[in-house]
Amino acid sequence: MRSISPAPRPQAAALASGAAPLVVPDPCAHCDARSVSVCSALEDKDLHRLATLAEVMEVAPGETFIEEGETPEHFFNVTGGTVRLYKLLPDGRRQITGFARPGHFLGLAVGEANAFSAEALETVRVCRFSRSRLRAVLDDFPAFERRLLRSAANELVAAQEQMLLLGRKTARERVASFLLAQARPLRACDPPPGRFHLPMTRTDIADYLGLTIETVSRTMTRLRTEKLIALPSPAEVVVLDRGRLEALAGGFEEERI
Amino acid sequence: MRSISPAPRPQAAALASGAAPLVVPDPCAHCDARSVSVCSALEDKDLHRLATLAEVMEVAPGETFIEEGETPEHFFNVTGGTVRLYKLLPDGRRQITGFARPGHFLGLAVGEANAFSAEALETVRVCRFSRSRLRAVLDDFPAFERRLLRSAANELVAAQEQMLLLGRKTARERVASFLLAQARPLRACDPPPGRFHLPMTRTDIADYLGLTIETVSRTMTRLRTEKLIALPSPAEVVVLDRGRLEALAGGFEEERI
DNA sequence: CGTTATCTTGACGTACATCAAATGTCGTGG
DNA sequence: CCACGACATTTGATGTACGTCAAGATAACG
């Protein structure tokens, strides 16, 4: 992880693997992710206050920047790329609890220790805040705290939906739900794209859906055979029949063939 | 659901089945659940403010007081009894997302619509707040909002732990995890009881763990046969070997027999 | 002390896991 | 440009943990 703003701090350099700091002037004002992130709670005039606390960091693919069980010292706001969040069992079984995309605020699901690890899937850009210093901002801007509570509420809704998926849906229903979720745009108001790119491997998808890689693969090819989706390449998905895919994801009875 | 404080409101009576209002004087000051609930964020002198907003309600066993998909109008604070929170698929498959015990604050996992239904398992006592009116309290007492955020963070941690359970643990590991969670006292500082009562049926446990009632039953009897637990009656559990139960729940390799 | 719901136990089935191998994809260097 | 190797994905054959179906056994209750 390399710090690229606002000034190279020693501790940031220490954490970074190949730290090569670059200064980004006024990062918050030019942030692509701002409109979809908790930072939208602040007005332009207050944004510089946030910018002084934020360090823009770049995380290389495969690099872990939050470690399950460790003491949390920072909050992160994802501004670019995709992050996998996961928990491990002692024998290596892995459950991915979510994929964080731009706008996702990381660091809420935390007590004394981090509840999960976070690892960059692609090159990821995050905005890092010291927990103690962000505390001060929260005290000054109640709107920000309220936005954070809303963000936590959304995550809770998503977590419960995922519990339903993991506990009660079939493999087909899980994959359909997953594909539709991946097809969702960052802003709810934007139309869902018919074609999109999967930044994660089949192994990631399997560990997210509580399945094996083989079952995910077989299920995808079956959805392709049935013309619900097309797969121009393993990572490219085209939704051909959104209606049936949604019915499947929602757990409606499948029509007999 | 019957309103028993502070004054019988018409809309409360409308919602209640056999509404027979009773006035409870100064409910918050004498609340058993206060020390374990979000209300502990308020000091004694501010508590009366909360009390004017709170309606103490009693919910009969089996009664649903939050309906998935409906527009949320209230927050609830559980002060007595146990509540099951669940989501349904159209064909009736059910996933219980959690059991709410005294101190649990309900109504965070909500966007436009309730993310889950809530049903009393036993006779339940809840403290009901109108969402709009609680909003005003939050503006006046930032400590309360902060406590709510902490509560949401705890729920998120629990939700992720449950995703790990549902996605990657075996039936044995799930049941062991469940029993240990049920053995946890309301306050983290209190010692865990060696013997406790399960307020829910095997069906509830199955729908919580993503299993069937038969698998839950078989797994419990196997744990009993192996002397990890005792079952004086189906609803009474005695933890005999906490160490092995914890190893099982944590997903450690089981010793070969 | 029947009646009914809940729980337990047994026999059998299946959706998904496991094991194994072929195929496809992509970066690298000749 | 193409051959090569490393790795991801797909496909096939087989196994199994848990689900389903079906009785009993217990407990709860008027």
Coordinates of C-alpha atoms (C1' of nucleotides) in Angstrom, one line a residue:
Chain A
M1 CA 0.0 0.0 0.0
R2 CA 1.5 3.3 -1.0
S3 CA 0.5 6.7 0.4
I4 CA -0.1 9.3 -2.2
S5 CA -1.5 12.1 -0.2
P6 CA -1.5 14.6 1.4
A7 CA 2.0 14.3 2.8
P8 CA 4.1 11.1 3.3
R9 CA 3.7 10.2 6.9
P10 CA 6.2 8.0 8.5
Q11 CA 3.7 5.5 9.8
A12 CA 2.0 5.3 6.4
A13 CA 5.4 4.6 4.8
A14 CA 6.0 1.9 7.4
L15 CA 2.8 0.2 6.6
A16 CA 3.3 0.4 2.8
S17 CA 5.1 -2.2 1.0
G18 CA 6.8 -0.2 -1.8
A19 CA 5.8 3.2 -0.5
A20 CA 6.4 5.9 -3.1
P21 CA 4.3 8.8 -1.9
L22 CA 2.7 11.2 -4.3
V23 CA 0.9 14.3 -3.3
V24 CA -2.6 14.6 -4.6
P25 CA -3.8 18.2 -4.1
D26 CA -7.2 18.6 -2.5
P27 CA -8.2 15.0 -2.9
C28 CA -11.7 15.1 -1.5
A29 CA -12.9 17.9 -3.8
H30 CA -11.9 15.8 -6.9
C31 CA -12.9 12.4 -5.5
D32 CA -14.9 10.3 -8.0
A33 CA -16.4 8.3 -5.2
R34 CA -17.7 11.3 -3.2
S35 CA -21.2 11.3 -4.5
V36 CA -21.7 7.6 -3.6
S37 CA -19.8 7.7 -0.3
V38 CA -20.4 8.9 3.2
C39 CA -18.4 12.0 2.4
S40 CA -21.4 13.3 0.5
A41 CA -22.8 14.2 4.0
L42 CA -20.4 17.1 4.1
E43 CA -20.8 20.3 2.2
D44 CA -18.1 21.7 0.0
K45 CA -17.0 24.3 2.5
D46 CA -16.4 21.6 5.2
L47 CA -14.7 19.2 2.8
H48 CA -11.2 20.6 3.3
R49 CA -11.5 19.7 7.0
L50 CA -12.0 16.1 5.9
A51 CA -9.2 16.3 3.4
T52 CA -6.6 17.2 6.0
L53 CA -7.4 13.9 7.8
A54 CA -7.6 11.7 4.7
E55 CA -4.7 9.9 3.3
V56 CA -5.2 8.6 -0.2
M57 CA -3.5 5.2 -0.6
E58 CA -3.1 2.8 -3.4
V59 CA -3.3 -0.9 -2.6
A60 CA -1.8 -3.4 -5.0
P61 CA -3.8 -6.4 -6.1
G62 CA -3.6 -9.2 -3.5
E63 CA -2.5 -6.9 -0.8
T64 CA -4.2 -7.2 2.6
F65 CA -4.8 -3.8 4.3
I66 CA -7.2 -4.9 7.1
E67 CA -6.3 -8.1 9.1
E68 CA -9.0 -10.0 11.0
G69 CA -8.4 -10.0 14.7
E70 CA -6.0 -7.0 14.8
T71 CA -6.8 -3.8 16.6
P72 CA -8.5 -1.4 14.2
E73 CA -6.7 1.9 13.9
H74 CA -8.2 3.3 10.7
F75 CA -11.4 3.7 8.8
F76 CA -11.2 3.3 5.0
N77 CA -13.3 4.7 2.3
V78 CA -13.0 2.8 -1.0
T79 CA -12.7 5.2 -3.9
G80 CA -11.6 2.9 -6.7
G81 CA -11.3 -0.8 -7.4
T82 CA -12.9 -3.8 -5.6
V83 CA -12.0 -5.2 -2.2
R84 CA -12.8 -8.6 -0.9
L85 CA -13.8 -8.8 2.8
Y86 CA -13.5 -12.2 4.4
K87 CA -13.2 -14.3 7.5
L88 CA -11.2 -17.5 7.9
L89 CA -11.6 -20.7 10.0
P90 CA -8.4 -22.2 11.5
D91 CA -8.2 -24.9 8.8
G92 CA -8.4 -22.4 6.0
R93 CA -12.0 -22.5 5.1
R94 CA -12.9 -19.0 3.9
Q95 CA -16.1 -17.0 3.9
I96 CA -16.1 -13.8 1.9
T97 CA -18.6 -11.6 3.6
G98 CA -18.8 -9.0 0.9
F99 CA -17.1 -7.2 -1.9
A100 CA -16.5 -3.5 -1.3
R101 CA -16.8 -1.2 -4.3
P102 CA -16.2 2.6 -4.5
G103 CA -18.3 4.4 -1.9
H104 CA -18.0 1.6 0.6
F105 CA -17.0 2.7 4.1
L106 CA -14.9 0.1 5.9
G107 CA -14.3 -0.1 9.6
L108 CA -17.8 -0.2 11.1
A109 CA -18.0 -3.9 11.8
V110 CA -15.4 -3.7 14.5
G111 CA -15.4 -4.2 18.2
E112 CA -12.1 -4.6 20.0
A113 CA -10.7 -6.3 16.9
N114 CA -11.4 -6.3 13.2
A115 CA -14.2 -8.7 12.3
F116 CA -12.8 -9.4 8.9
S117 CA -9.8 -9.1 6.6
A118 CA -9.8 -6.8 3.6
E119 CA -7.7 -7.6 0.5
A120 CA -7.5 -5.7 -2.8
L121 CA -8.8 -7.6 -5.7
E122 CA -7.6 -5.2 -8.3
T123 CA -5.5 -2.1 -7.8
V124 CA -7.6 -0.3 -5.2
R125 CA -7.7 3.3 -4.1
V126 CA -8.7 4.0 -0.5
C127 CA -9.0 7.0 1.6
R128 CA -7.7 6.3 5.1
F129 CA -8.7 8.0 8.3
S130 CA -7.2 7.6 11.7
R131 CA -10.1 6.4 14.0
S132 CA -9.3 8.8 16.8
R133 CA -9.1 11.8 14.5
L134 CA -12.2 10.9 12.6
R135 CA -13.9 10.8 16.0
A136 CA -13.3 14.6 16.2
V137 CA -14.9 15.2 12.8
L138 CA -17.9 13.2 13.8
D139 CA -18.4 15.4 16.9
D140 CA -18.3 18.5 14.7
F141 CA -20.5 17.3 11.9
P142 CA -23.5 15.3 13.2
A143 CA -24.6 15.0 9.6
F144 CA -21.6 12.8 9.0
E145 CA -22.4 10.5 11.9
R146 CA -26.0 10.2 10.7
R147 CA -24.7 9.3 7.2
L148 CA -22.5 6.7 8.8
L149 CA -25.5 5.2 10.7
R150 CA -27.4 5.0 7.4
S151 CA -24.4 3.3 5.8
A152 CA -24.3 0.8 8.7
A153 CA -28.1 0.2 8.2
N154 CA -27.6 -0.5 4.5
E155 CA -24.8 -3.0 5.3
L156 CA -27.0 -4.7 7.9
V157 CA -29.8 -5.1 5.3
A158 CA -27.3 -6.6 2.8
A159 CA -25.9 -8.9 5.5
Q160 CA -29.4 -10.2 6.3
E161 CA -30.1 -10.8 2.6
Q162 CA -26.9 -12.7 2.4
M163 CA -27.9 -14.9 5.4
L164 CA -31.1 -15.8 3.6
L165 CA -29.0 -16.7 0.6
L166 CA -26.5 -18.8 2.5
G167 CA -29.0 -20.5 4.7
R168 CA -31.9 -21.2 2.4
K169 CA -31.2 -20.7 -1.3
T170 CA -30.1 -23.4 -3.8
A171 CA -26.9 -23.0 -5.8
R172 CA -28.8 -21.8 -8.8
E173 CA -30.6 -19.2 -6.8
R174 CA -27.3 -18.1 -5.2
V175 CA -25.5 -17.6 -8.5
A176 CA -28.5 -15.8 -10.0
S177 CA -28.7 -13.5 -6.9
F178 CA -24.9 -12.8 -7.1
L179 CA -25.0 -12.0 -10.8
L180 CA -27.8 -9.5 -10.4
A181 CA -26.1 -7.9 -7.5
Q182 CA -22.9 -7.5 -9.6
A183 CA -25.0 -6.0 -12.3
R184 CA -26.2 -3.3 -10.0
P185 CA -24.7 0.1 -10.7
L186 CA -23.0 2.2 -8.0
R187 CA -25.8 4.6 -7.8
A188 CA -29.2 3.1 -7.4
C189 CA -30.7 5.7 -9.8
D190 CA -28.5 4.6 -12.8
P191 CA -29.9 1.8 -15.0
P192 CA -28.3 -1.6 -14.5
P193 CA -25.9 -2.5 -17.3
G194 CA -26.8 -5.5 -19.3
R195 CA -23.1 -6.5 -19.6
F196 CA -20.4 -6.2 -17.0
H197 CA -17.1 -7.5 -15.8
L198 CA -16.5 -9.7 -12.8
P199 CA -13.3 -8.6 -11.0
M200 CA -13.2 -11.7 -8.8
T201 CA -12.2 -15.3 -9.6
R202 CA -14.6 -18.3 -9.4
T203 CA -12.9 -19.2 -6.1
D204 CA -13.9 -15.8 -4.7
I205 CA -17.5 -16.3 -5.9
A206 CA -17.6 -19.7 -4.4
D207 CA -16.3 -18.5 -1.0
Y208 CA -18.9 -15.7 -1.2
L209 CA -21.8 -17.9 -2.0
G210 CA -20.9 -20.8 0.4
L211 CA -20.3 -23.2 -2.6
T212 CA -17.3 -24.8 -4.3
I213 CA -15.6 -23.5 -7.4
E214 CA -16.9 -26.4 -9.4
T215 CA -20.5 -25.9 -8.5
V216 CA -20.2 -22.2 -9.4
S217 CA -18.7 -23.1 -12.7
R218 CA -21.3 -25.7 -13.5
T219 CA -24.2 -23.4 -12.4
M220 CA -22.9 -20.6 -14.6
T221 CA -22.6 -22.9 -17.7
R222 CA -26.1 -24.2 -17.0
L223 CA -27.5 -20.6 -16.9
R224 CA -25.6 -20.0 -20.2
T225 CA -27.1 -23.2 -21.7
E226 CA -30.5 -22.0 -20.7
K227 CA -29.9 -18.6 -22.3
L228 CA -30.4 -16.6 -19.1
I229 CA -26.9 -15.2 -19.5
A230 CA -24.0 -15.2 -22.0
L231 CA -20.3 -15.5 -21.1
P232 CA -18.2 -14.0 -23.8
S233 CA -15.3 -14.8 -21.5
P234 CA -15.2 -16.2 -18.0
A235 CA -15.1 -12.7 -16.5
E236 CA -17.6 -11.1 -18.8
V237 CA -21.3 -11.6 -18.1
V238 CA -24.2 -10.5 -20.3
V239 CA -27.7 -10.7 -18.8
L240 CA -30.0 -12.1 -21.5
D241 CA -33.2 -12.7 -19.5
R242 CA -33.3 -10.4 -16.5
G243 CA -36.8 -11.4 -15.7
R244 CA -36.2 -15.1 -15.3
L245 CA -32.9 -14.4 -13.5
E246 CA -34.7 -12.2 -11.0
A247 CA -37.4 -14.8 -10.4
L248 CA -34.7 -17.4 -9.8
A249 CA -32.8 -15.0 -7.4
G250 CA -36.0 -14.2 -5.6
G251 CA -36.6 -17.9 -4.9
F252 CA -39.8 -18.3 -7.0
E253 CA -40.7 -21.8 -8.1
E254 CA -39.0 -22.6 -11.4
E255 CA -41.3 -23.6 -14.2
R256 CA -41.1 -27.4 -14.9
I257 CA -39.4 -28.3 -18.2
Chain B
M1 CA -49.7 -6.2 21.3
R2 CA -51.0 -4.1 24.2
S3 CA -49.8 -0.7 25.2
I4 CA -49.2 -0.3 28.9
S5 CA -47.6 3.1 29.0
P6 CA -47.4 6.0 29.3
A7 CA -50.9 6.8 28.1
P8 CA -53.1 4.7 25.8
R9 CA -52.7 6.2 22.4
P10 CA -55.4 5.6 19.8
Q11 CA -53.0 4.3 17.1
A12 CA -51.4 2.0 19.7
A13 CA -54.8 0.6 20.6
A14 CA -55.5 0.2 16.9
L15 CA -52.4 -1.9 16.4
A16 CA -52.9 -4.0 19.5
S17 CA -54.9 -7.2 19.4
G18 CA -56.5 -7.2 22.8
A19 CA -55.4 -3.7 23.9
A20 CA -55.8 -3.3 27.6
P21 CA -53.6 -0.3 28.4
L22 CA -51.9 0.0 31.8
V23 CA -50.0 3.0 32.9
V24 CA -46.4 2.3 34.0
P25 CA -45.1 5.3 35.9
D26 CA -41.6 6.5 34.8
P27 CA -40.8 3.4 32.7
C28 CA -37.3 4.2 31.7
A29 CA -36.0 4.8 35.2
H30 CA -37.2 1.4 36.3
C31 CA -36.2 -0.4 33.1
D32 CA -34.5 -3.7 33.8
A33 CA -32.9 -3.7 30.3
R34 CA -31.5 -0.2 30.5
S35 CA -28.0 -1.1 31.5
V36 CA -27.7 -3.4 28.5
S37 CA -29.5 -1.2 26.0
V38 CA -28.8 1.9 24.0
C39 CA -30.7 3.9 26.6
S40 CA -27.6 3.6 28.8
A41 CA -26.2 6.4 26.7
L42 CA -28.5 8.9 28.4
E43 CA -27.9 10.2 31.8
D44 CA -30.6 10.0 34.5
K45 CA -31.5 13.6 34.1
D46 CA -32.2 13.2 30.4
L47 CA -34.1 10.0 30.8
H48 CA -37.5 11.5 31.3
R49 CA -37.2 13.0 27.9
L50 CA -36.9 9.6 26.5
A51 CA -39.7 8.3 28.7
T52 CA -42.2 10.8 27.2
L53 CA -41.5 9.2 23.7
A54 CA -41.5 5.6 24.8
E55 CA -44.5 3.4 24.9
V56 CA -44.1 0.2 26.8
M57 CA -45.9 -2.6 24.9
E58 CA -46.4 -6.3 25.6
V59 CA -46.4 -8.7 22.7
A60 CA -48.0 -12.1 23.1
P61 CA -46.2 -15.2 22.0
G62 CA -46.4 -15.8 18.3
E63 CA -47.5 -12.2 17.5
T64 CA -45.7 -10.4 14.7
F65 CA -44.9 -6.7 15.5
I66 CA -42.6 -6.0 12.5
E67 CA -43.5 -7.2 9.1
E68 CA -40.9 -7.6 6.4
G69 CA -41.5 -5.3 3.4
E70 CA -43.7 -2.8 5.3
T71 CA -42.8 0.8 5.8
P72 CA -41.0 1.2 9.2
E73 CA -42.7 3.6 11.5
H74 CA -41.1 2.7 14.8
F75 CA -38.0 1.7 16.6
F76 CA -38.3 -1.0 19.2
N77 CA -36.1 -1.7 22.2
V78 CA -36.6 -5.2 23.6
T79 CA -36.8 -5.1 27.4
G80 CA -38.0 -8.6 28.1
G81 CA -38.4 -12.0 26.4
T82 CA -37.0 -13.2 23.1
V83 CA -37.9 -12.2 19.6
R84 CA -37.2 -14.0 16.4
L85 CA -36.2 -12.0 13.4
Y86 CA -36.6 -13.6 10.0
K87 CA -36.9 -13.3 6.3
L88 CA -39.1 -15.5 4.0
L89 CA -38.8 -16.7 0.4
P90 CA -42.0 -16.8 -1.6
D91 CA -42.3 -20.6 -1.3
G92 CA -42.1 -20.4 2.5
R93 CA -38.5 -21.1 3.1
R94 CA -37.5 -19.2 6.2
Q95 CA -34.2 -17.8 7.4
I96 CA -34.1 -16.6 11.0
T97 CA -31.5 -13.8 11.0
G98 CA -31.2 -13.5 14.7
F99 CA -32.9 -13.8 18.1
A100 CA -33.3 -10.4 19.9
R101 CA -33.0 -10.5 23.6
P102 CA -33.4 -7.7 26.2
G103 CA -31.2 -4.8 25.2
H104 CA -31.5 -5.4 21.5
F105 CA -32.5 -2.3 19.5
L106 CA -34.7 -3.1 16.5
G107 CA -35.2 -1.0 13.4
L108 CA -31.7 -0.2 12.2
A109 CA -31.7 -2.7 9.4
V110 CA -34.2 -0.8 7.4
G111 CA -34.2 1.2 4.2
E112 CA -37.5 2.1 2.6
A113 CA -39.0 -1.1 3.9
N114 CA -38.4 -3.4 6.9
A115 CA -35.6 -5.9 6.0
F116 CA -37.1 -8.6 8.3
S117 CA -40.2 -9.6 10.3
A118 CA -40.1 -9.7 14.1
E119 CA -42.2 -12.2 16.1
A120 CA -42.5 -12.7 19.8
L121 CA -41.3 -16.1 20.9
E122 CA -42.4 -15.8 24.5
T123 CA -44.3 -12.9 26.0
V124 CA -42.2 -10.0 25.0
R125 CA -41.9 -6.5 26.4
V126 CA -40.7 -3.8 24.0
C127 CA -40.3 -0.1 24.3
R128 CA -41.6 1.5 21.1
F129 CA -40.5 4.9 19.7
S130 CA -41.9 6.7 16.7
R131 CA -39.1 7.0 14.2
S132 CA -39.8 10.7 13.5
R133 CA -39.9 11.6 17.2
L134 CA -36.8 9.6 18.1
R135 CA -35.0 11.6 15.3
A136 CA -35.5 14.7 17.4
V137 CA -34.0 13.0 20.5
L138 CA -31.0 11.9 18.4
D139 CA -30.4 15.5 17.4
D140 CA -30.4 16.6 21.0
F141 CA -28.3 13.8 22.3
P142 CA -25.3 13.0 20.1
A143 CA -24.2 10.4 22.7
F144 CA -27.4 8.5 21.9
E145 CA -26.6 8.4 18.2
R146 CA -23.1 7.3 18.9
R147 CA -24.4 4.5 21.0
L148 CA -26.7 3.5 18.2
L149 CA -23.8 3.4 15.8
R150 CA -22.0 1.1 18.2
S151 CA -25.0 -1.1 18.4
A152 CA -25.1 -1.3 14.6
A153 CA -21.4 -2.1 14.5
N154 CA -22.0 -5.0 17.0
E155 CA -24.9 -6.3 14.9
L156 CA -22.7 -6.2 11.8
V157 CA -20.0 -8.2 13.5
A158 CA -22.6 -10.8 14.5
A159 CA -24.0 -10.9 11.0
Q160 CA -20.6 -11.6 9.5
E161 CA -20.0 -14.3 12.1
Q162 CA -23.3 -15.9 11.1
M163 CA -22.4 -15.7 7.4
L164 CA -19.2 -17.7 8.2
L165 CA -21.4 -20.2 10.0
L166 CA -23.9 -20.5 7.2
G167 CA -21.5 -20.6 4.4
R168 CA -18.6 -22.7 5.7
K169 CA -19.4 -24.6 9.0
T170 CA -20.6 -28.1 9.2
A171 CA -23.9 -29.0 11.0
R172 CA -21.9 -30.0 14.2
E173 CA -20.0 -26.7 14.2
R174 CA -23.2 -24.7 13.6
V175 CA -25.0 -26.3 16.5
A176 CA -22.0 -26.0 18.8
S177 CA -21.7 -22.3 17.9
F178 CA -25.4 -21.8 18.5
L179 CA -25.4 -23.4 21.9
L180 CA -22.4 -21.3 23.0
A181 CA -24.0 -18.2 21.8
Q182 CA -27.2 -19.1 23.7
A183 CA -25.1 -19.7 26.8
R184 CA -23.7 -16.1 26.6
P185 CA -25.1 -13.8 29.4
L186 CA -26.7 -10.5 28.5
R187 CA -23.8 -8.6 29.9
A188 CA -20.4 -9.6 28.6
C189 CA -18.9 -9.2 32.0
D190 CA -21.2 -11.8 33.7
P191 CA -20.0 -15.4 33.7
P192 CA -21.6 -17.7 31.2
P193 CA -24.1 -20.0 32.8
G194 CA -23.4 -23.8 32.5
R195 CA -27.1 -24.5 32.2
F196 CA -29.7 -22.6 30.3
H197 CA -33.1 -22.6 28.7
L198 CA -33.8 -22.5 25.0
P199 CA -36.8 -20.4 24.4
M200 CA -37.1 -21.4 20.7
T201 CA -38.2 -24.7 19.1
R202 CA -36.0 -27.0 17.0
T203 CA -37.6 -25.6 13.9
D204 CA -36.5 -22.1 14.9
I205 CA -33.0 -23.4 15.5
A206 CA -33.0 -25.1 12.1
D207 CA -34.1 -22.0 10.3
Y208 CA -31.5 -20.0 12.1
L209 CA -28.6 -22.4 11.3
G210 CA -29.7 -23.2 7.7
L211 CA -30.4 -26.8 8.6
T212 CA -33.5 -29.0 8.9
I213 CA -35.1 -29.9 12.2
E214 CA -34.0 -33.5 11.9
T215 CA -30.4 -32.6 11.5
V216 CA -30.5 -30.3 14.5
S217 CA -32.1 -33.0 16.6
R218 CA -29.6 -35.7 15.5
T219 CA -26.7 -33.3 16.0
M220 CA -27.9 -32.4 19.5
T221 CA -28.3 -36.1 20.5
R222 CA -24.8 -36.8 19.1
L223 CA -23.3 -34.0 21.2
R224 CA -25.2 -35.5 24.2
T225 CA -23.9 -39.0 23.4
E226 CA -20.4 -37.7 23.3
K227 CA -20.9 -36.0 26.7
L228 CA -20.3 -32.4 25.4
I229 CA -23.7 -31.4 26.6
A230 CA -26.6 -32.8 28.6
L231 CA -30.3 -32.4 27.8
P232 CA -32.4 -32.7 30.9
S233 CA -35.3 -31.8 28.7
P234 CA -35.4 -30.8 25.0
A235 CA -35.3 -27.1 26.0
E236 CA -32.8 -27.4 28.8
V237 CA -29.1 -27.5 28.0
V238 CA -26.2 -28.2 30.2
V239 CA -22.7 -27.5 28.9
L240 CA -20.5 -30.3 30.1
D241 CA -17.3 -29.7 28.1
R242 CA -17.0 -26.1 27.2
G243 CA -13.5 -26.5 25.8
R244 CA -14.4 -29.1 23.3
L245 CA -17.6 -27.3 22.4
E246 CA -15.6 -24.1 21.8
A247 CA -13.1 -25.9 19.6
L248 CA -15.9 -27.4 17.6
A249 CA -17.6 -24.0 17.2
G250 CA -14.4 -22.4 16.2
G251 CA -13.9 -24.9 13.4
F252 CA -10.8 -26.6 14.8
E253 CA -10.0 -30.0 13.4
E254 CA -11.8 -32.7 15.5
E255 CA -9.6 -35.3 17.1
R256 CA -9.9 -38.6 15.3
I257 CA -11.7 -41.3 17.4
Chain C
dC1 C1' -56.1 -39.4 30.0
dG2 C1' -56.9 -38.7 25.3
dT3 C1' -55.3 -34.9 21.9
dT4 C1' -52.1 -32.4 19.7
dA5 C1' -47.7 -30.5 19.0
dT6 C1' -42.8 -31.2 19.4
dC7 C1' -39.0 -34.0 19.3
dT8 C1' -36.4 -38.1 18.1
dT9 C1' -35.0 -41.9 15.3
dG10 C1' -34.7 -44.7 11.1
dA11 C1' -34.5 -45.7 6.0
dC12 C1' -33.4 -43.7 1.9
dG13 C1' -32.6 -39.9 -1.7
dT14 C1' -30.1 -35.9 -3.6
dA15 C1' -27.8 -31.6 -4.2
dC16 C1' -23.6 -30.4 -3.8
dA17 C1' -18.7 -31.7 -2.6
dT18 C1' -14.6 -34.1 -3.8
dC19 C1' -11.2 -36.0 -6.8
dA20 C1' -9.3 -36.0 -11.3
dA21 C1' -8.3 -34.5 -15.8
dA22 C1' -9.0 -31.7 -19.9
dT23 C1' -9.4 -27.2 -21.8
dG24 C1' -9.0 -22.4 -22.0
dT25 C1' -6.5 -17.9 -21.0
dC26 C1' -2.8 -15.0 -20.8
dG27 C1' 1.7 -13.2 -20.0
dT28 C1' 6.6 -13.9 -21.3
dG29 C1' 10.3 -14.7 -24.0
dG30 C1' 12.5 -16.8 -28.0
Chain D
dC1 C1' 4.2 -14.1 -34.2
dC2 C1' 4.0 -18.1 -31.9
dA3 C1' 5.5 -21.6 -28.4
dC4 C1' 5.5 -22.3 -23.7
dG5 C1' 4.3 -22.5 -18.9
dA6 C1' 1.4 -21.1 -15.1
dC7 C1' -2.9 -20.7 -13.6
dA8 C1' -8.0 -20.3 -14.0
dT9 C1' -11.9 -22.5 -15.6
dT10 C1' -14.7 -26.2 -17.3
dT11 C1' -16.1 -30.9 -17.4
dG12 C1' -16.6 -35.7 -15.8
dA13 C1' -17.0 -39.6 -12.4
dT14 C1' -17.9 -40.6 -7.8
dG15 C1' -18.7 -39.7 -2.8
dT16 C1' -21.2 -37.9 1.2
dA17 C1' -23.3 -34.7 4.5
dC18 C1' -27.4 -33.4 5.0
dG19 C1' -32.3 -33.4 3.3
dT20 C1' -36.7 -35.9 2.8
dC21 C1' -40.1 -39.1 4.0
dA22 C1' -42.1 -41.8 7.5
dA23 C1' -42.9 -43.7 12.0
dG24 C1' -42.5 -43.6 16.9
dA25 C1' -41.6 -41.5 21.5
dT26 C1' -42.3 -37.5 24.6
dA27 C1' -44.0 -33.7 26.4
dA28 C1' -47.7 -30.2 26.8
dC29 C1' -52.5 -29.4 27.9
dG30 C1' -57.2 -29.0 28.6

